[in-house]
Each structure stands twice: as C-alpha cells, then as structure tokens.
mmCIF file of C-alpha atoms in Angstrom:
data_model
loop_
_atom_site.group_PDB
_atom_site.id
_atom_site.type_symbol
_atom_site.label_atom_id
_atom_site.label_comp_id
_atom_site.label_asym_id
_atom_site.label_seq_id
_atom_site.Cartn_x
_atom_site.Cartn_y
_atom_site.Cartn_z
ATOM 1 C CA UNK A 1 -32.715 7.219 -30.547
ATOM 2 C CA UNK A 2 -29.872 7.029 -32.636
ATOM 3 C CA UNK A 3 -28.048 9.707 -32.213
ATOM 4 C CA UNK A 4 -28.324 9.058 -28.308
ATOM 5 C CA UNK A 5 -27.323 5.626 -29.055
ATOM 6 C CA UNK A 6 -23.961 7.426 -30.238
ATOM 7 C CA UNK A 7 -24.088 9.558 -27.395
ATOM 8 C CA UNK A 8 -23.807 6.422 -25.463
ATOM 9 C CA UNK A 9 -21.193 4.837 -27.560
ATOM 10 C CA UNK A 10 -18.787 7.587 -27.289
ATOM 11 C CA UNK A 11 -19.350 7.187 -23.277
ATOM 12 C CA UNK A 12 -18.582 3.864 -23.325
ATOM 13 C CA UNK A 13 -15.656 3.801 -25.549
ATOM 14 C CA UNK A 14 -14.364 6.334 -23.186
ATOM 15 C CA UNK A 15 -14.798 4.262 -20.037
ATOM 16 C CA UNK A 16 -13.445 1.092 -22.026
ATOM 17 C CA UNK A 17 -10.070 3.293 -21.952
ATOM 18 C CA UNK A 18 -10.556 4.503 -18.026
ATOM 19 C CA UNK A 19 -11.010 0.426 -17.737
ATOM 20 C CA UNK A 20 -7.241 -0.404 -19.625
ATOM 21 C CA UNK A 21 -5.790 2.804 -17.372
ATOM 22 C CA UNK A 22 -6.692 1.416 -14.488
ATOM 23 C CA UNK A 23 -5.966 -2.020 -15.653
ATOM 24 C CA UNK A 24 -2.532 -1.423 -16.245
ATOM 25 C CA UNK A 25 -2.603 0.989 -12.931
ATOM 26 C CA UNK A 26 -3.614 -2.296 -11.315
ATOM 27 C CA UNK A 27 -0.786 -3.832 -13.302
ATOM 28 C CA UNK A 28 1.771 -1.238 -12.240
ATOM 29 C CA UNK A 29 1.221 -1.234 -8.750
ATOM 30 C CA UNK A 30 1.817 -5.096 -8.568
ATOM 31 C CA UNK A 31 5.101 -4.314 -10.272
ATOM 32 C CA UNK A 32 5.547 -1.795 -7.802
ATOM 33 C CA UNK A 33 5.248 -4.240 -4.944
ATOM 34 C CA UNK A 34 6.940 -7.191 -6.122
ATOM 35 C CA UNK A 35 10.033 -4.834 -6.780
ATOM 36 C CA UNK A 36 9.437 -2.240 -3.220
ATOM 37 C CA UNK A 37 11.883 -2.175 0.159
ATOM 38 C CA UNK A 38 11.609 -5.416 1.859
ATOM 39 C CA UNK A 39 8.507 -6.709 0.209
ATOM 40 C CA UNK A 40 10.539 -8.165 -2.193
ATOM 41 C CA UNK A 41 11.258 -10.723 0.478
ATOM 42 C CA UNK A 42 7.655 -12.272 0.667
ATOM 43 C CA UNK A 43 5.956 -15.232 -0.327
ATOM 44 C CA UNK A 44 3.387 -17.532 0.551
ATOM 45 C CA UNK A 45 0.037 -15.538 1.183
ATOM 46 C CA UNK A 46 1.461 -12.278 -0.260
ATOM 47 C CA UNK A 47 3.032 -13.831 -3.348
ATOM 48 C CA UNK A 48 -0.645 -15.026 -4.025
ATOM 49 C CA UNK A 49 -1.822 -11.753 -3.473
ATOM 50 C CA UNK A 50 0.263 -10.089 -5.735
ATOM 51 C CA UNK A 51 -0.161 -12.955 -8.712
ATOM 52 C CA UNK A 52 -3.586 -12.412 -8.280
ATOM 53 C CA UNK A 53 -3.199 -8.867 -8.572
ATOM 54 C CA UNK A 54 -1.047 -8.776 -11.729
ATOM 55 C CA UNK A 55 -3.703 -11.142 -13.207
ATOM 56 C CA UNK A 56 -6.604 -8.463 -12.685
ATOM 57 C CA UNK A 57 -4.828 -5.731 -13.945
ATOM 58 C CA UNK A 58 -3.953 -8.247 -16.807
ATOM 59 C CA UNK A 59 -7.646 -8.648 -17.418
ATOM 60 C CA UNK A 60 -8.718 -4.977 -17.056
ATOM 61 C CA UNK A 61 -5.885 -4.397 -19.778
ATOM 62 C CA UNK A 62 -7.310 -6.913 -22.158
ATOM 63 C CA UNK A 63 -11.077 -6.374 -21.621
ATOM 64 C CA UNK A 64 -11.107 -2.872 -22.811
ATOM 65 C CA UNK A 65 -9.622 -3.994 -26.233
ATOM 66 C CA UNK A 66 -12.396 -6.310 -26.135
ATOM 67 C CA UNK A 67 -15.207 -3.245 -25.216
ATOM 68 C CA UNK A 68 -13.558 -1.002 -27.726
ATOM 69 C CA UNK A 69 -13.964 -3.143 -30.830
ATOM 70 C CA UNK A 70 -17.493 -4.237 -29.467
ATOM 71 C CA UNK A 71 -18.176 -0.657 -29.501
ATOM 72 C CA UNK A 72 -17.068 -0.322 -33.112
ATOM 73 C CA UNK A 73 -19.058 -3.016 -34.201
ATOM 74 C CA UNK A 74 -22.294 -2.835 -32.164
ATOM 75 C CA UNK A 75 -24.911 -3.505 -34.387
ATOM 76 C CA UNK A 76 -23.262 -6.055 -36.098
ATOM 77 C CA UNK A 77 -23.302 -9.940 -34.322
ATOM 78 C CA UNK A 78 -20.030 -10.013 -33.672
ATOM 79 C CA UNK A 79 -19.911 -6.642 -32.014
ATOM 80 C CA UNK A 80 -22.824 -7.583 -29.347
ATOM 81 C CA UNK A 81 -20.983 -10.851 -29.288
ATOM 82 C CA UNK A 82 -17.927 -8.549 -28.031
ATOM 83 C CA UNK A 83 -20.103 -6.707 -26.366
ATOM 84 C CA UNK A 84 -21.605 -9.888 -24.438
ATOM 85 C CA UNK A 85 -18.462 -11.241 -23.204
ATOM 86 C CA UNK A 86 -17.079 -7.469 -22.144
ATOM 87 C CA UNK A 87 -20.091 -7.678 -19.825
ATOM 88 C CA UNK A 88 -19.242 -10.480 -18.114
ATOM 89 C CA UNK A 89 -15.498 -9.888 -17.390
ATOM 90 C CA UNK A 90 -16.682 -6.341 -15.934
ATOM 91 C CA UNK A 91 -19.071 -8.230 -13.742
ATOM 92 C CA UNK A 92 -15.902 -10.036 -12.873
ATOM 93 C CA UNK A 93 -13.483 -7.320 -12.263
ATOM 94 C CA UNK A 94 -16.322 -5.277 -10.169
ATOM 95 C CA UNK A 95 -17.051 -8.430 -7.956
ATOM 96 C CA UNK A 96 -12.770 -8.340 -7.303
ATOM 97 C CA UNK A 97 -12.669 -4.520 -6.842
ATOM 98 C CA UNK A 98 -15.734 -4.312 -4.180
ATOM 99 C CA UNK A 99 -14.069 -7.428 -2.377
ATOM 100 C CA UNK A 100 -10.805 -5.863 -2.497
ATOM 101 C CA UNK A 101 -12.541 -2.095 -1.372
ATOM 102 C CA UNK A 102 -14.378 -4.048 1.641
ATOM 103 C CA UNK A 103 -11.314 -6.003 2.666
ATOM 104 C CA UNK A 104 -8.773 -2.664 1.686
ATOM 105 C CA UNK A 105 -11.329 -0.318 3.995
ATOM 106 C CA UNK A 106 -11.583 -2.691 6.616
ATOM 107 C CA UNK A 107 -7.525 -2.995 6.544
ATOM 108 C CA UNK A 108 -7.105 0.483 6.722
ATOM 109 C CA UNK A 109 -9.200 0.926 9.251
ATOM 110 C CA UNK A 110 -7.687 -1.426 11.913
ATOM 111 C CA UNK A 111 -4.369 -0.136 10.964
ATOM 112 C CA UNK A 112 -5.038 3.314 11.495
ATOM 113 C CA UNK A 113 -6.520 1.878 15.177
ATOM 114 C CA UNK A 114 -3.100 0.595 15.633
ATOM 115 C CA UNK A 115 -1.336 4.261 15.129
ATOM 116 C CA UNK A 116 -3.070 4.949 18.477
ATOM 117 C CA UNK A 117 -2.991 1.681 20.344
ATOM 118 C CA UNK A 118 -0.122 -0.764 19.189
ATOM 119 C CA UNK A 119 -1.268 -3.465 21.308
ATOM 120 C CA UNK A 120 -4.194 -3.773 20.004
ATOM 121 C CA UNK A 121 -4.575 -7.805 17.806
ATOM 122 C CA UNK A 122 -4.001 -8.068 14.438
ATOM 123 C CA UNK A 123 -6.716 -8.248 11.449
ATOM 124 C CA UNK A 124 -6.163 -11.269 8.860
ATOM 125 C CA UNK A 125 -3.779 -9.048 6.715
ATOM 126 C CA UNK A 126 -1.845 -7.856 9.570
ATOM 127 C CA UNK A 127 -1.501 -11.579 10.864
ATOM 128 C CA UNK A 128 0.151 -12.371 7.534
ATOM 129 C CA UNK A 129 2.819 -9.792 7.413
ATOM 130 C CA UNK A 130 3.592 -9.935 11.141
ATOM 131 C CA UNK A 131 4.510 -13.553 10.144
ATOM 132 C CA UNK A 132 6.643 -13.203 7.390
ATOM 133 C CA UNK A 133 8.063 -10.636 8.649
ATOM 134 C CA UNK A 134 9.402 -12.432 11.527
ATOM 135 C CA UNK A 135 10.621 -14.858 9.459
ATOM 136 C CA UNK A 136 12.554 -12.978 7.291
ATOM 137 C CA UNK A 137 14.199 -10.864 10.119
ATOM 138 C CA UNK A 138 15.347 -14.027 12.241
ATOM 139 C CA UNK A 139 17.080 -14.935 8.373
ATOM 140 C CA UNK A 140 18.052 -12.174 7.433
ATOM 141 C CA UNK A 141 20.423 -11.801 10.856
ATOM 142 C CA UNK A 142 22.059 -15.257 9.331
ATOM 143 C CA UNK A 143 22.532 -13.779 6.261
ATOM 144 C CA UNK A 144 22.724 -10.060 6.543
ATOM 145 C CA UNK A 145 23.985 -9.010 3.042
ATOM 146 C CA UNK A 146 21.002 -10.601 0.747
ATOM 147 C CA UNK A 147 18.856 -8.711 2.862
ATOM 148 C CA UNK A 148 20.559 -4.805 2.201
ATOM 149 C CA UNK A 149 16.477 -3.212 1.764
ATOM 150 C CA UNK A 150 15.336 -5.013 4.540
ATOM 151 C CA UNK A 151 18.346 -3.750 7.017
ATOM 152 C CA UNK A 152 17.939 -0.246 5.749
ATOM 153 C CA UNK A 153 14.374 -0.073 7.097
ATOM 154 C CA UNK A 154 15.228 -1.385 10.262
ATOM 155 C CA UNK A 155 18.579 0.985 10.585
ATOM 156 C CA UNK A 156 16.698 3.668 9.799
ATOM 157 C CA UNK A 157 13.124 3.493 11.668
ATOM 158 C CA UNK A 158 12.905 0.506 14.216
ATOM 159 C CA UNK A 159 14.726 0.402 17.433
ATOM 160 C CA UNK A 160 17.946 0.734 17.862
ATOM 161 C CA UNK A 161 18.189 -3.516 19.784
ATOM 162 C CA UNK A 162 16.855 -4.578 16.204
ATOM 163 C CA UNK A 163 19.417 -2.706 14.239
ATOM 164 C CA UNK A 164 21.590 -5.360 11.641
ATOM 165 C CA UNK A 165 24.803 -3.636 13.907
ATOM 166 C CA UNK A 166 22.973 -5.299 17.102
ATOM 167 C CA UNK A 167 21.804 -8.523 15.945
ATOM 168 C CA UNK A 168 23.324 -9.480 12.532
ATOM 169 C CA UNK A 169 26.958 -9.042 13.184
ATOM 170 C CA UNK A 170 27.081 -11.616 16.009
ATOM 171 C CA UNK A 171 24.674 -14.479 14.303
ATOM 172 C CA UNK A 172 26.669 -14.195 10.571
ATOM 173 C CA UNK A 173 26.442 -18.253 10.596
ATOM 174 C CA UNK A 174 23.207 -20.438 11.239
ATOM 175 C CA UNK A 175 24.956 -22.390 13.985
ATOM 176 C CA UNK A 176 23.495 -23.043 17.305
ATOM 177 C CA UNK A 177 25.665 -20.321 18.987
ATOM 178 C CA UNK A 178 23.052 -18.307 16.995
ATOM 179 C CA UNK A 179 21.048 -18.885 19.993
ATOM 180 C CA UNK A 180 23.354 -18.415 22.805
ATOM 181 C CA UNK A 181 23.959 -14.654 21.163
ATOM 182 C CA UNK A 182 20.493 -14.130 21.398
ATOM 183 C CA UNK A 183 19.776 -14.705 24.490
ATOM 184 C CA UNK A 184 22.111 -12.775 26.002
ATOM 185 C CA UNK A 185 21.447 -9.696 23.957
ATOM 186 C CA UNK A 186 18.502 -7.177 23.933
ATOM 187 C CA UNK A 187 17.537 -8.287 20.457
ATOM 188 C CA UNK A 188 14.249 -10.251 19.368
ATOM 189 C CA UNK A 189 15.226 -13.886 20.804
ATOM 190 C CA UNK A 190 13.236 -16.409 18.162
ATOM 191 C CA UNK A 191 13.082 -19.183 20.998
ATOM 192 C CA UNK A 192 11.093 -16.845 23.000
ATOM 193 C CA UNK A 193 8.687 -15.589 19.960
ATOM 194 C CA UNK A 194 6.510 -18.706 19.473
ATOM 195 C CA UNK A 195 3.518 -17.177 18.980
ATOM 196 C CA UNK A 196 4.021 -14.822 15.710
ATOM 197 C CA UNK A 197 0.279 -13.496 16.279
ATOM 198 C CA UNK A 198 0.797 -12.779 19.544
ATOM 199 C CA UNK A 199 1.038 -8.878 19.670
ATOM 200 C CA UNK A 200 2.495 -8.168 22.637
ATOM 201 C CA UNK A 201 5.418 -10.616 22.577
ATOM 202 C CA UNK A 202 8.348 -7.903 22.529
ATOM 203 C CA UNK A 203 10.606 -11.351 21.649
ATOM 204 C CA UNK A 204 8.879 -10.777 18.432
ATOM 205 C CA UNK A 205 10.757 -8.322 15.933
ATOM 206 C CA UNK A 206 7.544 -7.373 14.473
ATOM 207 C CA UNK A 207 5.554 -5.848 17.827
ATOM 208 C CA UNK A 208 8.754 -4.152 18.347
ATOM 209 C CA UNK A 209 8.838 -2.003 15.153
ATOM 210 C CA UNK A 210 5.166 -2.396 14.550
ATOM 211 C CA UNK A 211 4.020 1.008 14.804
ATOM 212 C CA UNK A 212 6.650 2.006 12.041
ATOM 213 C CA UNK A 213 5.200 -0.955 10.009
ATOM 214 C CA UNK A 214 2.166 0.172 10.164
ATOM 215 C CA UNK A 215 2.827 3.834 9.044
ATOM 216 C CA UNK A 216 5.012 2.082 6.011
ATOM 217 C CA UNK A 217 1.877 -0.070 5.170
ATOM 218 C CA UNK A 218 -0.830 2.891 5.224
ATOM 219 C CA UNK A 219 1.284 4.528 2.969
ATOM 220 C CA UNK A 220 0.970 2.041 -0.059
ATOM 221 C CA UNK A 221 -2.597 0.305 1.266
ATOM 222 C CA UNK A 222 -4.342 3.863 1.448
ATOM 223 C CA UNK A 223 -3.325 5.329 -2.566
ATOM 224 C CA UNK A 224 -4.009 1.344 -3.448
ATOM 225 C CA UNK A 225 -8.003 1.924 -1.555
ATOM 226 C CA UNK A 226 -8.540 4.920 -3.533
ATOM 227 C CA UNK A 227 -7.308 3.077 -6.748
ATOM 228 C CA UNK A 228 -10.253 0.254 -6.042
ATOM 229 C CA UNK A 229 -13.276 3.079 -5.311
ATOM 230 C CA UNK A 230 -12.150 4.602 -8.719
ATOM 231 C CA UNK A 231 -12.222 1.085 -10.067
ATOM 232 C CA UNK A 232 -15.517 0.149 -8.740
ATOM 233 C CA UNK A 233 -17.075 3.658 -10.184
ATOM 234 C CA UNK A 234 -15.633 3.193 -13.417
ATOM 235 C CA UNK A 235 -16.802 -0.745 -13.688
ATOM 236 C CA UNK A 236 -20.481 0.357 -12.206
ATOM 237 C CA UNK A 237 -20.901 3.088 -15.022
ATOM 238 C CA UNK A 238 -19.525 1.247 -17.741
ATOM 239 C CA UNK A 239 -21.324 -2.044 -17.287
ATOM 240 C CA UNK A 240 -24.739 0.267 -17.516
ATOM 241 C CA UNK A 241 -23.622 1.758 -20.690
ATOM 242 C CA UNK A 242 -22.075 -1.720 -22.136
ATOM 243 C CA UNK A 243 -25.975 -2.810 -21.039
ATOM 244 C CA UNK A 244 -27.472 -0.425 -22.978
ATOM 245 C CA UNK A 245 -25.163 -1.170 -25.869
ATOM 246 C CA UNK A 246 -26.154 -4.523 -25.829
ATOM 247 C CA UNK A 247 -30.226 -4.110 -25.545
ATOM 248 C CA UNK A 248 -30.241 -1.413 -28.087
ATOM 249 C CA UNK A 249 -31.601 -2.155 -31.729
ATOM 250 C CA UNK A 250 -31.843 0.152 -34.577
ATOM 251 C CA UNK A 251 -35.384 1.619 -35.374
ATOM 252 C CA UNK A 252 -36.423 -0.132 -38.756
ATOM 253 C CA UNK A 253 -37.334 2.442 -41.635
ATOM 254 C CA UNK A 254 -40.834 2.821 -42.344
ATOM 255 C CA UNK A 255 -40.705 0.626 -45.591
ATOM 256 C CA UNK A 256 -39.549 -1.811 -43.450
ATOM 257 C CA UNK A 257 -42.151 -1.719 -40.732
ATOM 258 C CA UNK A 258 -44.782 -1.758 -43.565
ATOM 259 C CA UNK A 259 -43.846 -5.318 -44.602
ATOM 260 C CA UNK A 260 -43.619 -6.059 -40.805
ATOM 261 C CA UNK A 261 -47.287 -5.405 -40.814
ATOM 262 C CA UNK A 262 -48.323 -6.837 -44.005
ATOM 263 C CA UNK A 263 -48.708 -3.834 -46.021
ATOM 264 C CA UNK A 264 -45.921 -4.390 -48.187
ATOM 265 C CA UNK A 265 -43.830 -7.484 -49.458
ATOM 266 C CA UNK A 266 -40.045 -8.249 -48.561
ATOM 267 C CA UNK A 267 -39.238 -8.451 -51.766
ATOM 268 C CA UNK A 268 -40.315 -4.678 -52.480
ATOM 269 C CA UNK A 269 -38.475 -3.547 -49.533
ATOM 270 C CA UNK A 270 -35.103 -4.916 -50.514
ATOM 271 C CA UNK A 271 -36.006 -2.997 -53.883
ATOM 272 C CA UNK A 272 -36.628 -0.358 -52.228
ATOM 273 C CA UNK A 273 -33.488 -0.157 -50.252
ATOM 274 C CA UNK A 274 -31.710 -1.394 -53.234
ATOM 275 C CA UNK A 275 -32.775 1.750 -55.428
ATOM 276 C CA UNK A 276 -32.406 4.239 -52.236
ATOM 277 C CA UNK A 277 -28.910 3.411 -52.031
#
C-alpha cells in the first residue's frame, strides 16, 4: 500500500504542475486578449469576462503551490489540511472549466453555423460583441486615430463602404453634421441601426463585416475550447488522486496493532519504537 501510495503521490504532484501550466495558460491568454487587435476597445460584459478570467488562471496558479506542499506533507495534519483545501478549489476551477466548455462548445458551434448562413440570430456571446462593436465603430469614425487596430481590421477585411477612408474622414468631429454625412453616404448610418441585435440591419456595421468577425472570433474561441477540455481532464484526474491522498492512512506496524487489540501496552510500543530507531 505504501509504495502505491507513492505511486500516487508522484501522479499527483505531477498534475498539481499540469494545474499551475494551465493556470498561468489561463492567465496568459487573458493577457493575450486584453492586449489583441480591437479587443482592446471593450468593456462592460467582456471586461467582466476577461477579469474573471485572469482571476481563474490566478487561482489555478496558486492552488498547485497549495497541492504540491500538501503532497510533501501528506501524512502529516497540515499536509491533509493542504490537501483538504486543494480539493475544494479544484472542485471550483472544474465547476468554471465545464461551464466555460458548455458555453465555449455551444459558442463555437453557432458561430461556425454563421460561416454558412450570416443571417442567421445571434447566441448570447455574439449579442454582446455585435453591440460593442457597433459602438466602438460609430466612435471610432469621431475619433479615428485612438482607434489605429480597430481601422486596420476594417481596411483590411470588411467592406470597402466601412473603410476609416469612407466613413472616418468626413465625421472627424462629433457634431451633428456627423449625421448629415451619414446619410448621404453608403456607410453604416447609426440613426438607422437601432436595433444592435437585429442581424439583418445592413445600417449596422457589425452584420456588414460579420462573416469576417466571425472567422476572427473562431480563431481565438476554438484554441481557447481546447484549452478548457484539457483543463477539465486535468482537474477530473487530479481531484481523484488529491481524494485518494486525502483518505489514505499509513498501515500501523504490527507492534502497534498488538496494543490496538490489547495484547500489548502503549507504553511498550513507544519502547519499542524507541529502541528500533
């Protein structure tokens, strides 16, 4: 039993490692998103999103310390004490990794839908960007040169009536003749866009290049899917090892057992072990 017991440790000692990897994975690919093209430019729900992010992979990061030296000291209280409250943040961090798997496949899905059908509605994460996106394009046309990422996209995959040459060079000001321009050009016209979840609104910047947003956002969501099934197989292995950690207790010797049972007195088994060592 004990040397399987070791077996075990060294198992889960190495997934409390795969569990900081993919914690600061996690942590890196928030980075990666605050700091990427135009999504620099959002808040609201996916400022949120990407807090809450950073915070798992913040977790991950730190609970593996926390496995490691529970690991270490296993058979001692404070080790199962470690051990104890590993458990329960991995039982937290696999509850975020299947909801973000679910919600990631299900994302994924509908977008790849989209690839052959762009006028099909939006899911709940689509709904979100197509609104700040709109947003940022209809201010981003009053203030074209904070917005150099965002233009570059749009120069160099949407239509050419949404290009920064089109629409940003006559609307430099936020005045009203902001709205005159637009409606007498071929750009998106934000007086006519009033419904930002309304996908077939072609007054709406994002149905227009939305088929060129979606192929930008299967790029980062699918790698980011694959990343939370690796999670969720790491967490589901190492919370059965950590388990066994945790329940396992070391065989007592046979002195020991004998003054378990009567046969012998404590006091002649601490002699015992005292001469033995």
């Amino acid at each position: 039993m004990g040397k399987l017991n070791d077996i075990i440790k060294v198992l889960t000692m190495t997934a409390d490692i795969l569990v900081g990897m993919v914690g600061v994975m996690i942590l890196a690919i928030g980075m990666y998103a605050i700091t990427s093209d135009f999504a620099v430019y959002l808040d609201g729900f996916f400022t949120r999103l990407l807090i809450f992010l950073l915070a798992t992979g913040l977790v991950g990061t730190l609970l593996s310390c926390f496995g490691c030296f529970g690991v270490v000291h296993q058979e001692g209280e404070s080790g199962r004490v470690l051990l104890g409250s590993y458990q329960l943040g991995l039982f937290y961090l696999i509850i975020v990794c299947i909801w973000a798997t679910f919600n990631l496949y299900n994302t994924v899905e509908s977008l790849q839908l989209v690839q052959n059908d762009d006028s099909l509605t939006y899911d709940s994460l689509e709904e979100n960007f197509a609104t700040e996106y709109n947003r940022i394009y209809y201010e981003a046309t009053c203030d074209a040169g904070s917005y150099t990422a965002f233009w570059g996209f749009i120069n160099d995959n949407c239509p050419s009536n949404m290009w920064e040459s089109e629409c940003a060079a006559g609307c430099s000001t936020c005045a009203s003749t902001c709205g005159n321009y637009f409606s007498t050009t071929t750009c998106p016209n934000e007086a006519e866009c009033v419904d930002d979840l309304d996908s077939t609104n072609l007054s709406c910047p994002y149905v227009l290049c939305r088929s060129e947003l979606v192929d930008w956002l299967l790029e980062r969501l699918v790698p980011l899917l694959d990343v939370m099934i690796f999670c969720t197989v790491v967490l589901s292995i190492n919370i059965v090892f950590n388990l066994l950690l945790i329940c396992y207790s070391k065989r007592d010797s046979q002195v020991m057992m004998l003054a378990k049972t009567g046969v012998k007195s404590y006091d002649e088994v601490l002699l015992h072990e005292k001469n033995s060592v």
